[in-house]
């Protein structure tokens, strides 16, 4: 079994943001509606060097889902617009892989470099290689769109990697069968009729096909691309137990897991968690504050969210408590930090 959890960190999601805004336009949703409250304006969206945070992208996703409605298949229709090249070096690593199985293993190993917000697990069952997509890390109201988008992306990737005939055998969706019109559209997008009322979001491949050579396999390019993925991951994601705890805390800074919940997620006792973190020179509290500081600085520097809104996103019930904590972390107030560092997002900073 191979599994991966996407770490919702950093500022590297501009291609994804542009694609979902372009998708929304095909549904008649204006750009300003998509970007409302994100701290990004139309001019920013056109900038070739635009970097946005995961939080900003989720604001845009929420705007789109609200404007269109959380209709079945919406995320799949958005996800199939993503190309291999949309994903940068991660996509090139997949494209040059020797087989689909190798591409899947590599893709999950470096899932932190993608646009995903989901946990994804790969396992073999009944002649199938199945990717189970779990959107639990995403906000509740957006989970269908987020999971479906990953399914659409997976389908788009395998189409470009494999060509024809495709090894996709089934797509499973955990909601009631929609209207005939939506069912027909999903079959057109995916090439298979989805199975509804399943207990999971999943994409299933023919196990007998996953070891077939990929048409663009190139060993030297694959090795070079994977090395670049490894270097990017090492620069962006902490290692060791501290890194695992930090990734869990980054999943929802507004409602972070308690130390007991973290220890349970890592299959150890709270006492063992404390001991092993101390061996790495860390504590649960220090990692939590590190996460909150990082997210606070990103939101102050990359968005037009007010200090009060940022405080709320970090789980503070009062803005004054956040301001006091930020001053303790950095030696300055959030507003002073923003003025000194500047914000490239534009907009009013209340």
Coordinates of C-alpha atoms in Angstrom, one line a residue, residues 158-295:
X158 CA -3.4 9.1 -17.0
X159 CA -4.8 10.1 -20.4
X160 CA -1.7 12.2 -21.2
X161 CA 0.7 9.7 -19.7
X162 CA -0.7 6.5 -21.3
X163 CA -2.6 7.6 -24.4
X164 CA -5.0 5.0 -25.7
X165 CA -6.3 2.5 -24.8
X166 CA -6.6 3.8 -21.3
X167 CA -6.3 1.6 -18.2
X168 CA -9.0 3.5 -16.3
X169 CA -11.6 0.9 -15.2
X170 CA -13.9 2.7 -12.6
X171 CA -14.5 5.9 -10.7
X172 CA -16.4 5.7 -7.4
X173 CA -18.3 8.6 -5.9
X174 CA -19.9 8.6 -2.4
X175 CA -23.2 10.3 -3.3
X176 CA -26.6 9.5 -4.8
X177 CA -26.9 9.1 -8.5
X178 CA -27.4 12.5 -10.1
X179 CA -29.6 13.5 -13.0
X180 CA -29.3 11.7 -16.4
X181 CA -27.7 14.9 -17.9
X182 CA -25.0 15.0 -15.2
X183 CA -24.4 11.2 -15.6
X184 CA -24.0 11.6 -19.3
X185 CA -21.5 14.5 -18.9
X186 CA -19.4 12.6 -16.3
X187 CA -19.2 9.6 -18.6
X188 CA -18.1 11.9 -21.4
X189 CA -15.4 13.5 -19.2
X190 CA -14.1 10.3 -17.7
X191 CA -14.6 7.7 -20.4
X192 CA -16.4 5.4 -17.9
X193 CA -19.7 5.6 -16.1
X194 CA -19.1 6.5 -12.4
X195 CA -20.3 4.2 -9.7
X196 CA -22.5 6.2 -7.3
X197 CA -23.4 5.6 -3.6
X198 CA -19.9 4.3 -3.0
X199 CA -18.3 4.6 0.4
X200 CA -15.4 6.6 -0.9
X201 CA -13.9 8.7 -3.7
X202 CA -11.7 6.4 -5.8
X203 CA -10.1 5.9 -9.2
X204 CA -9.5 2.3 -10.3
X205 CA -7.0 1.2 -12.9
X206 CA -6.7 -2.2 -14.6
X207 CA -3.9 -3.9 -12.7
X208 CA -2.8 -5.8 -15.8
X209 CA -2.0 -2.5 -17.6
X210 CA -0.2 -0.5 -15.0
X211 CA 3.2 -2.0 -15.8
X212 CA 2.9 -1.3 -19.5
X213 CA 5.7 1.0 -20.8
X214 CA 4.7 4.7 -21.1
X215 CA 5.2 6.2 -24.5
X216 CA 7.3 9.2 -23.3
X217 CA 9.4 7.2 -20.8
X218 CA 13.0 8.5 -20.7
X219 CA 15.3 7.2 -17.9
X220 CA 17.7 10.1 -17.7
X221 CA 15.0 12.7 -17.8
X222 CA 13.0 10.7 -15.2
X223 CA 16.1 10.6 -12.8
X224 CA 16.8 14.3 -13.3
X225 CA 13.2 15.3 -12.7
X226 CA 12.9 13.1 -9.6
X227 CA 16.0 14.6 -8.2
X228 CA 14.6 18.0 -8.6
X229 CA 11.4 16.9 -6.9
X230 CA 13.4 15.6 -4.0
X231 CA 15.4 18.9 -3.7
X232 CA 12.1 20.9 -3.8
X233 CA 10.6 18.7 -1.2
X234 CA 13.6 18.8 1.1
X235 CA 13.5 22.6 0.9
X236 CA 9.8 23.0 1.6
X237 CA 8.9 20.2 4.0
X238 CA 10.6 19.5 7.4
X239 CA 11.8 16.0 8.0
X240 CA 11.6 13.6 11.0
X241 CA 8.8 13.4 13.5
X242 CA 8.7 17.2 13.8
X243 CA 8.0 17.5 10.1
X244 CA 5.1 15.0 10.4
X245 CA 3.6 16.9 13.4
X246 CA 4.0 20.2 11.6
X247 CA 2.3 18.8 8.5
X248 CA -0.7 17.7 10.6
X249 CA -0.9 21.1 12.3
X250 CA -0.8 22.8 8.9
X251 CA -3.9 20.9 7.8
X252 CA -6.2 23.3 9.7
X253 CA -4.4 26.2 11.5
X254 CA -7.8 27.5 12.7
X255 CA -8.6 24.3 14.5
X256 CA -5.3 22.5 15.0
X257 CA -5.2 19.0 16.3
X258 CA -4.4 18.7 20.0
X259 CA -1.3 16.9 21.1
X260 CA -3.4 13.8 22.0
X261 CA -5.0 13.8 18.5
X262 CA -1.6 14.2 16.9
X263 CA -0.1 11.3 18.8
X264 CA -3.2 9.2 17.9
X265 CA -2.8 10.1 14.2
X266 CA 0.9 9.0 14.4
X267 CA 0.0 5.8 16.2
X268 CA 1.9 6.5 19.4
X269 CA 1.1 7.6 23.0
X270 CA 1.2 11.2 24.0
X271 CA 4.2 10.5 26.3
X272 CA 6.1 8.9 23.4
X273 CA 5.3 11.9 21.1
X274 CA 6.6 14.3 23.8
X275 CA 9.8 12.3 24.3
X276 CA 10.6 11.9 20.6
X277 CA 9.9 15.5 19.9
X278 CA 12.2 16.6 22.7
X279 CA 14.9 14.3 21.2
X280 CA 14.6 16.5 18.0
X281 CA 14.7 19.7 20.1
X282 CA 11.0 20.4 19.6
X283 CA 7.7 20.4 21.4
X284 CA 4.1 20.3 20.3
X285 CA 3.6 23.9 21.5
X286 CA 6.7 25.2 19.7
X287 CA 5.7 23.5 16.4
X288 CA 2.1 24.9 16.7
X289 CA 3.5 28.4 17.2
X290 CA 5.9 27.9 14.3
X291 CA 3.0 26.9 12.0
X292 CA 0.9 29.8 13.2
X293 CA 3.7 32.3 12.7
X294 CA 4.4 30.9 9.2
X295 CA 0.8 31.1 8.1

